[in-house]
Short mmCIF file of C-alpha atoms and ligand atoms in Angstrom, two decimals:
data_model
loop_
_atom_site.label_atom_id
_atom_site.label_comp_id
_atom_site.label_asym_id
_atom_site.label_seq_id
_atom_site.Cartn_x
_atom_site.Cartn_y
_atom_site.Cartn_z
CA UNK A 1 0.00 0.00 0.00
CA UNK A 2 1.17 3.50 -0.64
CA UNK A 3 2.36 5.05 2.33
CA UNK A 4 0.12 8.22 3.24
CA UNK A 5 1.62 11.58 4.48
CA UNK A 6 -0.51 14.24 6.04
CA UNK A 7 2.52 16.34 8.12
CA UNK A 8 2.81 19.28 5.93
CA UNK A 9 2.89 21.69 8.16
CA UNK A 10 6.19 19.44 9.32
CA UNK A 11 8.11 19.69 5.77
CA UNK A 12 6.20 19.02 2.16
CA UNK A 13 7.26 17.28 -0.56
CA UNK A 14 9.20 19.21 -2.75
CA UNK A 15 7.67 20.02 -6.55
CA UNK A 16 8.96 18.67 -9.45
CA UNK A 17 9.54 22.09 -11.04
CA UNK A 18 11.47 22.99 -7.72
CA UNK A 19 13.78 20.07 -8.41
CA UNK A 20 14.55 20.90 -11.59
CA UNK A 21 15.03 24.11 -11.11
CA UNK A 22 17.86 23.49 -8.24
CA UNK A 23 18.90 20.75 -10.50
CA UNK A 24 19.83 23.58 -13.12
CA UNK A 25 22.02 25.13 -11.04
CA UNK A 26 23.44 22.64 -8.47
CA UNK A 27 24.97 21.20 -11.50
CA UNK A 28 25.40 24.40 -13.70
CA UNK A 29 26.63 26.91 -11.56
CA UNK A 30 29.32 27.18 -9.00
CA UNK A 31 31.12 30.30 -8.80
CA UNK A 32 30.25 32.84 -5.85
CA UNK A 33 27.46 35.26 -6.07
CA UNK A 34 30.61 37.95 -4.68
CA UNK A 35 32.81 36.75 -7.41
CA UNK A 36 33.41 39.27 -10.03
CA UNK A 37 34.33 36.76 -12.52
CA UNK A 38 31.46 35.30 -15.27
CA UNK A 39 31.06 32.38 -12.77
CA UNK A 40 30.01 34.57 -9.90
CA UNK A 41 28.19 37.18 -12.41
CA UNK A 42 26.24 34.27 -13.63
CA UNK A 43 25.53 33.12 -9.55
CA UNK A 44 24.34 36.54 -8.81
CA UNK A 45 22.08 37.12 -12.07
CA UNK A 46 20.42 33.52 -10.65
CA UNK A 47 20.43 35.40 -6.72
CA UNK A 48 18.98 38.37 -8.24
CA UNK A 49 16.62 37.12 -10.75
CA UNK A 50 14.86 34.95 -7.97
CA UNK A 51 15.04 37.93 -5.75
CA UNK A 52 12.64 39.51 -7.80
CA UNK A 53 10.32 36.76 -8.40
CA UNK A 54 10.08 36.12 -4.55
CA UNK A 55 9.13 39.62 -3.89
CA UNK A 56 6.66 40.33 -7.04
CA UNK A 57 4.67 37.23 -5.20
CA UNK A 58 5.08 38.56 -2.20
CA UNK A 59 4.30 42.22 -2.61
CA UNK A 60 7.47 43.92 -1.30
CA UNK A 61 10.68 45.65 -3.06
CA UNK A 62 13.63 43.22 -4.15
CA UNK A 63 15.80 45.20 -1.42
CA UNK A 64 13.17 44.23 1.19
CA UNK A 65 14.17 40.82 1.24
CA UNK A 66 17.16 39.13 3.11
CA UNK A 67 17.63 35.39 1.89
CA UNK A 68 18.24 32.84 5.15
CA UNK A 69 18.82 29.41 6.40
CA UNK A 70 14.73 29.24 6.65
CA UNK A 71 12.27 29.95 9.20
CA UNK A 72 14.04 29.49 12.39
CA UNK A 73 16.80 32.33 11.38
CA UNK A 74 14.61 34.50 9.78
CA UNK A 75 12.91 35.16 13.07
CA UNK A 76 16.18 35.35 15.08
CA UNK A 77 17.02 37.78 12.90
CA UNK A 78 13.86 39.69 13.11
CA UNK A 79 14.23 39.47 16.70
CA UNK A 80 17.68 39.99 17.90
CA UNK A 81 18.25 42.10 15.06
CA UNK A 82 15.55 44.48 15.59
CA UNK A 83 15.96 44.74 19.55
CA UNK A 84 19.78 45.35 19.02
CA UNK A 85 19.02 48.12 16.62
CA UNK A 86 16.84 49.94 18.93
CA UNK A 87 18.77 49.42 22.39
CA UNK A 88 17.92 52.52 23.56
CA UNK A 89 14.34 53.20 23.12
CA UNK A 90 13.75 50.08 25.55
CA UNK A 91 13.74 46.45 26.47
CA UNK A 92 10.16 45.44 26.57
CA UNK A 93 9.23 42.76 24.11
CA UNK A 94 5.51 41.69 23.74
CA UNK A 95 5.19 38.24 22.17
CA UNK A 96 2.35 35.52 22.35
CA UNK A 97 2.63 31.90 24.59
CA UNK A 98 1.76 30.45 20.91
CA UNK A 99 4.87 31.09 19.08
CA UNK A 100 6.74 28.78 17.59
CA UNK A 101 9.85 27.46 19.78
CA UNK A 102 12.06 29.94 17.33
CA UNK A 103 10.34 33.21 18.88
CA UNK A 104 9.60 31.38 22.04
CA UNK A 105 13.31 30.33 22.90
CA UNK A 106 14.35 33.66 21.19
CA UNK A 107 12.31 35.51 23.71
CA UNK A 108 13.61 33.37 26.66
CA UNK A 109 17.04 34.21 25.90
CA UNK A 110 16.10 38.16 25.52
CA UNK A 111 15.13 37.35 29.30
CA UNK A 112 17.86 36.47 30.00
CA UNK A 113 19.99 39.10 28.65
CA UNK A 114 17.64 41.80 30.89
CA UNK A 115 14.70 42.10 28.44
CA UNK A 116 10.78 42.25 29.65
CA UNK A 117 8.64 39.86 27.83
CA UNK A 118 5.03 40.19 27.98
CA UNK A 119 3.62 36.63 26.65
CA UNK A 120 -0.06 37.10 25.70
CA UNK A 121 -2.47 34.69 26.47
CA UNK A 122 -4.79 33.15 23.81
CA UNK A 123 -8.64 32.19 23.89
CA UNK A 124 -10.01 28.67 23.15
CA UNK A 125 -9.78 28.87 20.14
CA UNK A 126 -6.37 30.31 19.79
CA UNK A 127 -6.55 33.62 19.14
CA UNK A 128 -5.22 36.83 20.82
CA UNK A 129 -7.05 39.48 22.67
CA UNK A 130 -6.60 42.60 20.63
CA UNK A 131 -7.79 44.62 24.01
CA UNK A 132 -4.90 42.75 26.26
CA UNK A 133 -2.32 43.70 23.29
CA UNK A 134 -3.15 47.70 23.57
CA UNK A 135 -2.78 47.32 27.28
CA UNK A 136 0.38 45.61 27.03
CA UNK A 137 2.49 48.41 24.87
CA UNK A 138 4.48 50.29 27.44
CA UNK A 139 6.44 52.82 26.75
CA UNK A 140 9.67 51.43 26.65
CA UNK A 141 8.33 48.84 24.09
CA UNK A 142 10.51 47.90 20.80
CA UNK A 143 8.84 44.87 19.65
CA UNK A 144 5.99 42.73 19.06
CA UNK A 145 6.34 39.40 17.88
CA UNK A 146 3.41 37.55 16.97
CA UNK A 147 2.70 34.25 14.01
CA UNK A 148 0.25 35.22 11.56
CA UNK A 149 -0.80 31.13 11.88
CA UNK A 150 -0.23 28.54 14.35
CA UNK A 151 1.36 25.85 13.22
CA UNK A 152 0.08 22.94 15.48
CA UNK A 153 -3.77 24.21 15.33
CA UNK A 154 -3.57 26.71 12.38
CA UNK A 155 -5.48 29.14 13.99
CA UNK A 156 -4.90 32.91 12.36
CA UNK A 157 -4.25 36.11 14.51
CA UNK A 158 -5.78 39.27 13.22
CA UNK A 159 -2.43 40.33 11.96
CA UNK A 160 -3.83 43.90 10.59
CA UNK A 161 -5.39 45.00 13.32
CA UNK A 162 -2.34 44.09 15.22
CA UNK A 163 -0.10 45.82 12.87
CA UNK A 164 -2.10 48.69 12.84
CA UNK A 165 -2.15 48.99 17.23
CA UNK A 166 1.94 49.00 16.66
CA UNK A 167 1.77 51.63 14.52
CA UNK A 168 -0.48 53.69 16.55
CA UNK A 169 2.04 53.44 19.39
CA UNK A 170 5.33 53.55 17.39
CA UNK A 171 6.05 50.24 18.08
CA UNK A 172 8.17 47.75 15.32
CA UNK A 173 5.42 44.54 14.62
CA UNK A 174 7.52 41.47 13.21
CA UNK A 175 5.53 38.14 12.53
CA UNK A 176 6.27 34.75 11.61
CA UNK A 177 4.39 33.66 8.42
CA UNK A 178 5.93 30.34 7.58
CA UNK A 179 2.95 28.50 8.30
CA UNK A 180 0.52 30.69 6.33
CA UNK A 181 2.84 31.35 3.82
CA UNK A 182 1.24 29.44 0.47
CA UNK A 183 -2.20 29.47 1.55
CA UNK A 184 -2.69 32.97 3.02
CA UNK A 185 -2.42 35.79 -0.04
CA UNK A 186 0.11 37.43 1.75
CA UNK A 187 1.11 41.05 0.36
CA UNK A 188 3.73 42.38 2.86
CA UNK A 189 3.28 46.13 0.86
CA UNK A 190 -0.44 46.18 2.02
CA UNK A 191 0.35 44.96 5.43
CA UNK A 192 0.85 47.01 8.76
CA UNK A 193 3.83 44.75 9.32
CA UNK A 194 7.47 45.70 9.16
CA UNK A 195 9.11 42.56 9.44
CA UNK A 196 7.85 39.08 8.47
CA UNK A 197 9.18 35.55 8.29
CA UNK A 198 8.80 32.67 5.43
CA UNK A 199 10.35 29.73 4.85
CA UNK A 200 10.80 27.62 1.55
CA UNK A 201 9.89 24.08 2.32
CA UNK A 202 6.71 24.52 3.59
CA UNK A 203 5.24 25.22 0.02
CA UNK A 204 7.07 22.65 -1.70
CA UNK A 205 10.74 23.94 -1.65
CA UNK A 206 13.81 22.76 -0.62
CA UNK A 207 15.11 22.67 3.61
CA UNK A 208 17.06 25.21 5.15
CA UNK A 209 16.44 28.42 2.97
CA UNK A 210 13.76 31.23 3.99
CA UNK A 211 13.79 34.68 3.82
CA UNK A 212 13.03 37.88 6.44
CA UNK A 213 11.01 40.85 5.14
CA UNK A 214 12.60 44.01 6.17
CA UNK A 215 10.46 46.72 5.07
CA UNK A 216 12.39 49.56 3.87
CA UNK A 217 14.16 52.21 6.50
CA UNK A 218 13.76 49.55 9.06
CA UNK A 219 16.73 49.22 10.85
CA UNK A 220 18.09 45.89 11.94
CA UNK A 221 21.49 45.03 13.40
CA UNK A 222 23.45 41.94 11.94
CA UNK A 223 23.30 38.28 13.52
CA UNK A 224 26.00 37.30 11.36
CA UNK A 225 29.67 38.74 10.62
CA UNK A 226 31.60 38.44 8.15
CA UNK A 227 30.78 39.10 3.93
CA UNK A 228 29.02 41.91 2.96
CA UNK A 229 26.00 39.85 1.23
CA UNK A 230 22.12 40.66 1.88
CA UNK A 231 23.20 44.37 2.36
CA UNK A 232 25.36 43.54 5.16
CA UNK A 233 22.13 41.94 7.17
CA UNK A 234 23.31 38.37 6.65
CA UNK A 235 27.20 37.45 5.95
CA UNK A 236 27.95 34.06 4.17
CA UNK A 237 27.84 32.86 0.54
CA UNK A 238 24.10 32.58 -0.48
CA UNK A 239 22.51 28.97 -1.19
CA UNK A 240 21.84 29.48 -4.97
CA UNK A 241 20.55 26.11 -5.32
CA UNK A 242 18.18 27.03 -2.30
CA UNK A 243 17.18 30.40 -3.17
CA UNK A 244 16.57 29.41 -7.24
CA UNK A 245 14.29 26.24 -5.37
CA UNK A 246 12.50 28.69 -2.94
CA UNK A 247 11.49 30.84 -6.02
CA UNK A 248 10.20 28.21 -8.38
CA UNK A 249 7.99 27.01 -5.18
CA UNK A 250 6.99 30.75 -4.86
CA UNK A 251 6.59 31.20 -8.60
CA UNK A 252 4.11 27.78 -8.72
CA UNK A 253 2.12 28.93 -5.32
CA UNK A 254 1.16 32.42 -6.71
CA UNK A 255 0.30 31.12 -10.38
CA UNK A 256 -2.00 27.93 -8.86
CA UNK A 257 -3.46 29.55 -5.88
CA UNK A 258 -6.73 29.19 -6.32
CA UNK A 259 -6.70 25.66 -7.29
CA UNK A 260 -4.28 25.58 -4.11
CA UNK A 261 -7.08 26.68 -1.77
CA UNK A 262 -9.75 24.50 -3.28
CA UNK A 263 -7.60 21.32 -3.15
CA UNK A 264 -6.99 22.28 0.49
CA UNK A 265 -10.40 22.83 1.82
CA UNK A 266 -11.69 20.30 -0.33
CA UNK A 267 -9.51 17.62 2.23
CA UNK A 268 -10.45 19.93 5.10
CA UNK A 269 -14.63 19.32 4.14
CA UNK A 270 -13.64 15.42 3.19
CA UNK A 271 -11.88 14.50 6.63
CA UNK A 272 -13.87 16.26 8.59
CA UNK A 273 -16.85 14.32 6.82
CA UNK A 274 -15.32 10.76 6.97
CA UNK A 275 -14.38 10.97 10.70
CA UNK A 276 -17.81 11.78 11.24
CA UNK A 277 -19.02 8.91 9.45
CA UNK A 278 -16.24 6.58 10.60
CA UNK A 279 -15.18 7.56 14.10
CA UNK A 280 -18.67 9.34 15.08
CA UNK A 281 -18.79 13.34 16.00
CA UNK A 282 -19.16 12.44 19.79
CA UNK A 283 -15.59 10.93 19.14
CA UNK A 284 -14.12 13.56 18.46
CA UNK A 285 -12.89 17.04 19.20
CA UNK A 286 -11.53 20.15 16.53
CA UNK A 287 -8.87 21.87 18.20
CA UNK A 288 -8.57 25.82 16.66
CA UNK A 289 -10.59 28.45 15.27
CA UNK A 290 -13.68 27.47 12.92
CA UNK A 291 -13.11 30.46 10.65
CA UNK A 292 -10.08 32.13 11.09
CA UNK A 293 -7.86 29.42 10.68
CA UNK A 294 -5.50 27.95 7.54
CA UNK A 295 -7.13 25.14 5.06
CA UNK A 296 -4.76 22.78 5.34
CA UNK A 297 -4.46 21.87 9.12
CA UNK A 298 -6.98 20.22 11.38
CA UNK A 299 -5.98 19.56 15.04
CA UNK A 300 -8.62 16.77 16.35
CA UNK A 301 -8.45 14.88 19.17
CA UNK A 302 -9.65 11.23 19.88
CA UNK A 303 -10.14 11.10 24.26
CA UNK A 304 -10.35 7.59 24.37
CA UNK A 305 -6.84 7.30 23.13
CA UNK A 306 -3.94 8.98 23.67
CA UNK A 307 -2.13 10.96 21.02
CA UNK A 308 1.15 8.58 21.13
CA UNK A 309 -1.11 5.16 20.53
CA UNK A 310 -2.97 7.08 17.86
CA UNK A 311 0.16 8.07 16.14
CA UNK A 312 1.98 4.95 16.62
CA UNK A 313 -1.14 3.04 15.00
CA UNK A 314 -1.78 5.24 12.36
CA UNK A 315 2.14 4.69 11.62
CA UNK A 316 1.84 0.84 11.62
CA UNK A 317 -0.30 1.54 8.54
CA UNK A 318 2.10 3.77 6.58
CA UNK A 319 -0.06 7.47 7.46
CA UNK A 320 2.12 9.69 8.96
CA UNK A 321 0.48 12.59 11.04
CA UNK A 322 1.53 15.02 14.07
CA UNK A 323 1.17 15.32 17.72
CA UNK A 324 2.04 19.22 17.00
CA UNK A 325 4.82 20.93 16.25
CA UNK A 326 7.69 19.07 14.06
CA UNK A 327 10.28 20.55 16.38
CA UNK A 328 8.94 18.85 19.35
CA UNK A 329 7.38 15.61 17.40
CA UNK A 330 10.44 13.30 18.53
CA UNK A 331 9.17 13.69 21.85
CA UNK A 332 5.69 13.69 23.34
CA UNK A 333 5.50 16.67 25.69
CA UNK A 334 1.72 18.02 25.74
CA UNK A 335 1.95 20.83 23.26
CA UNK A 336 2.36 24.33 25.10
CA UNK A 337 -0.90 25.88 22.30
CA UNK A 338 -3.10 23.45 23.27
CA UNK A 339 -2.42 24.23 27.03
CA UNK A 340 -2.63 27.42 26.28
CA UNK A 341 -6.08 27.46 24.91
CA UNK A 342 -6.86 25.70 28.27
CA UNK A 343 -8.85 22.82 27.04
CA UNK A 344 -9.72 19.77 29.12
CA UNK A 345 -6.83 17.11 29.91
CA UNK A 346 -8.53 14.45 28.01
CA UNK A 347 -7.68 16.65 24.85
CA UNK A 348 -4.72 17.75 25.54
CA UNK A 349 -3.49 13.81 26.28
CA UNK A 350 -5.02 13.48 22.76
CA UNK A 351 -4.87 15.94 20.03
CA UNK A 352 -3.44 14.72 16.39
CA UNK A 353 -2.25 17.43 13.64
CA UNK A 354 -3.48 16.67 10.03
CA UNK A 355 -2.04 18.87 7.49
CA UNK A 356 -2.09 18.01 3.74
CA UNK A 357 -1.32 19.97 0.34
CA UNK A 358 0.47 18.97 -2.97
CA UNK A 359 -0.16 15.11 -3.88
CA UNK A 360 -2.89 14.28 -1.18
CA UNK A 361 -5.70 12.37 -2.66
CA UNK A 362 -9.48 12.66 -1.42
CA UNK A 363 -8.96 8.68 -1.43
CA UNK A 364 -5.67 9.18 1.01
CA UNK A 365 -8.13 11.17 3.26
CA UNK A 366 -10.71 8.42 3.36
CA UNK A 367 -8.34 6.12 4.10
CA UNK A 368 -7.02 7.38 6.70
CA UNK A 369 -10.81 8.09 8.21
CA UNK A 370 -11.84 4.62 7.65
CA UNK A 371 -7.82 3.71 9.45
CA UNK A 372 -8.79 6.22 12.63
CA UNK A 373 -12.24 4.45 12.92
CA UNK A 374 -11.28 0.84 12.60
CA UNK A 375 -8.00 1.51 15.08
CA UNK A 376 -10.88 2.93 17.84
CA UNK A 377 -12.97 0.17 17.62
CA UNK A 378 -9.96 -2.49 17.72
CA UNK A 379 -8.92 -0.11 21.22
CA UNK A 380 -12.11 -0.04 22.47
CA UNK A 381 -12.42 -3.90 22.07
CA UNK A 382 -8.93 -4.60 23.93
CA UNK A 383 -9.58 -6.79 26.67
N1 PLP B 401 7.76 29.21 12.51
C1 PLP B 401 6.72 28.39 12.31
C2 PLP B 401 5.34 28.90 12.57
C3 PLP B 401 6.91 27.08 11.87
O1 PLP B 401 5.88 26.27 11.69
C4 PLP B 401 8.25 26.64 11.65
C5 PLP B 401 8.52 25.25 11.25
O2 PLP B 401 7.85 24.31 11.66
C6 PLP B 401 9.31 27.54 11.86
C7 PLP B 401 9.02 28.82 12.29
C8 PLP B 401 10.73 27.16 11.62
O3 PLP B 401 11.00 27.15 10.23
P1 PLP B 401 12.26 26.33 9.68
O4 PLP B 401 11.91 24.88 9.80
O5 PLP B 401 12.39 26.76 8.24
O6 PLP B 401 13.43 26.72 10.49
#
C-alpha cells in the first residue's frame, strides 16, 4: 500500500519544477554570487533574478528581502536584530505563549539578557485578545512578535489589526508567516507589518532556505559577521541552489493559488466528513478556530486514546500525522498551544495534527478516516 503523508505543516514534498530548477544550477553553476568573474556574475544574475520573483509574489521591493537558512533564522534575525538596533528606546518585548519554539526560545534568551517579555495569552480557540495587546504596549516597548498562523492548530491572529495597534504606538510589529505562507495571499506592501518571516519548504521547496522581510528604512542590526551579502544583514555565501528552489515554489504557489485553496479545503470538508461517518462526532474534538484558521491543518483529538497510541497506530499503517509541532514531534511533551487554549486534559493527552497539500488524494483522506475508525474500535475492544 502507498504510504500516506498528512505532516505538511512538518516539511512538504518538494515540486517537481522545484527540483529541476535546483537541479539547473546545483549542477550548472558554481562560482560565488561575490565573485566578479562570469562564474560569480552568472551566480548573482540567478540570486537576483529569484530575488525579484520572490518579492513580485510577495508584494514587497527586491531590497526588502534578506535570503536565510529558513524559518528558524529569519525570526532570530527579526528578533535579535531588531531589539539590538533599537537598544535605547527600551527592552520590553511583547510576544504571544503560541509562538513557535524559534520566537519562544528567542524571547527566553532576551530574558535572559535583561529584556521584559510580555507573553499574551490566547482564547479557546487560539486567538489573541486585541484589548490585552493595547494594554500591554508600554512605553519602553521595541517589539511585538506575533505568528500570523499557528502551526500545530492553524489558527490565524488578526495580523492587521495588530499591525495597525503597533503603529499607533510607534512600536516595530515582526511576525512569523511560515505556516501561512502558500495558503494565506500574503502582500507584505499592504500589510501594517514591518518585518515578516517565510520559509521555503513549507510550500514545496527545498530545507534550510527562507527569507526575512525588512520593510524599507527599518533598521536591523546583523546576527552574522563576516561578507558583505544581503546588504550587510546576513554574511555568508548565499545557497543558490536554495534560493533558485525557494522561487520556483513561490513562482508555482502564486500562479495555482486558487486551485491551491480549493484542493486544500476540499480535504479539510472530506476528513472532517469521513471521521464523522467513521469515528462518530461524539468521538471527536476540533482543536482551533472554525473560521479564522489555515485550510490545510486540522488539530482533532480522539479522548479515548492517547495521542502517542494514535500516532503509533496510524504509523503501523504507513499514514504519517503530528502530535504538533515538528520541532517537538520526537518527543511527546503536551503541546504548550493546546495548554494554552486551556482545554480539558482528556484533549490535551489526545490531540493529532493533520495537514495536507500537494499530492494528497481525497482517497488518502478516506483512508485514513476509515484507518482512525477501525484503530478505535480495535482499542475499544482490547480486553
Ligand atoms: N515558525 C513556524 C510557525 C513554523 O511552523 C516553523 C517550522 O515548523 C518555523 C518557524 C521554523 O522554520 P524552519 O523549519 O524553516 O526553520
Amino acid at each position: 500500500m502507498q504510504r500516506i503523508y498528512l505532516d505538511h505543516a512538518a516539511s512538504t514534498p518538494m515540486h517537481p519544477r522545484v527540483a529541476e530548477a535546483m537541479m539547473k544550477v546545483m549542477t550548472g553553476q558554481y562560482g560565488n554570487a561575490s565573485s566578479i568573474h562570469a562564474f560569480g556574475r552568472e551566480a548573482k544574475r540567478t540570486v537576483s533574478g529569484a530575488r525579484d520573483v520572490i518579492a513580485a509574489s510577495l508584494g514587497c521591493y527586491p531590497d526588502e528581502l534578506v535570503f536565510t537558512g529558513g524559518g528558524t533564522e529569519s525570526d532570530n534575525l527579526a528578533i535579535f536584530g531588531a531589539v539590538a538596533a533599537r537598544a535605547d528606546q527600551g527592552k520590553h518585548v511583547i510576544t504571544t505563549v503560541i509562538e513557535h519554539h524559534a520566537v519562544l526560545h528567542s524571547c527566553k534568551e532576551l530574558e535572559r539578557q535583561g529584556f521584559d517579555v510580555t507573553y499574551l495569552g490566547v482564547d479557546e480557540y487560539g486567538r489573541i485578545s486585541l484589548e490585552e495587546l493595547r494594554e500591554a504596549i508600554r512605553p519602553d516597548t521595541v517589539l511585538i512578535t506575533m505568528m500570523y498562523a499557528n502551526n500545530e492548530v492553524g489558527t490565524i491572529q488578526p495580523i492587521r489589526e495588530v499591525g495597525e495597534i503597533a503603529r499607533e504606538h510607534g512600536v516595530l510589529f515582526h511576525t512569523d508567516a511560515v505556516q501561512a505562507l502558500g495558503s494565506q495571499p500574503i502582500s507584505c506592501r499592504d500589510l501594517p507589518v514591518d518585518l515578516m518571516s517565510f520559509s521555503a519548504h513549507k510550500i514545496n521547496g527545498p530545507q534550510g532556505v527562507g527569507a526575512l522581510y525588512v520593510r524599507r528604512g527599518v533598521t536591523l542590526e546583523a546576527r552574522s559577521h563576516g561578507g558583505l551579502q544581503e546588504r550587510k544583514r546576513r554574511a555568508g555565501t548565499e545557497n543558490i541552489a536554495g534560493i533558485a528552489g525557494f522561487a520556483e515554489a513561490l513562482k508555482i504557489i502564486t500562479e495555482e493559488a486558487d486551485a491551491h485553496l480549493q484542493h486544500d479545503l476540499e480535504l479539510r470538508t472530506l476528513l472532517l466528513d469521513q471521521l464523522a461517518l467513521h469515528v462518530g462526532t461524539e468521538h471527536f474534538h476540533v482543536n482551533g478556530h472554525a473560521e479564522h484558521v489555515l485550510p490545510n491543518i486540522l488539530n482533532i483529538s480522539f479522548p479515548e486514546v492517547t495521542t502517542e497510541t494514535m500516532l503509533m497506530n496510524l504509523d503501523m499503517e504507513d499514514i504519517a500525522v503530528a502530535s504538533g509541532s515538528a520541532c517537538t514531534s520526537g518527543s511527546l511533551e503536551v503541546s504548550h498551544v493546546l495548554q494554552a487554549m486551556n482545554l480539558p486534559e482528556a484533549f490535551l493527552q489526545s490531540a493529532i495534527r493533520f495537514s495536507w497539500g500537494l499530492g494528497n488524494t481525497t482517497k488518502e483522506i478516506i483512508i485514513t478516516a476509515e484507518k482512525i475508525g477501525t484503530i478505535l474500535e480495535r482499542l475499544r475492544n482490547r480486553p
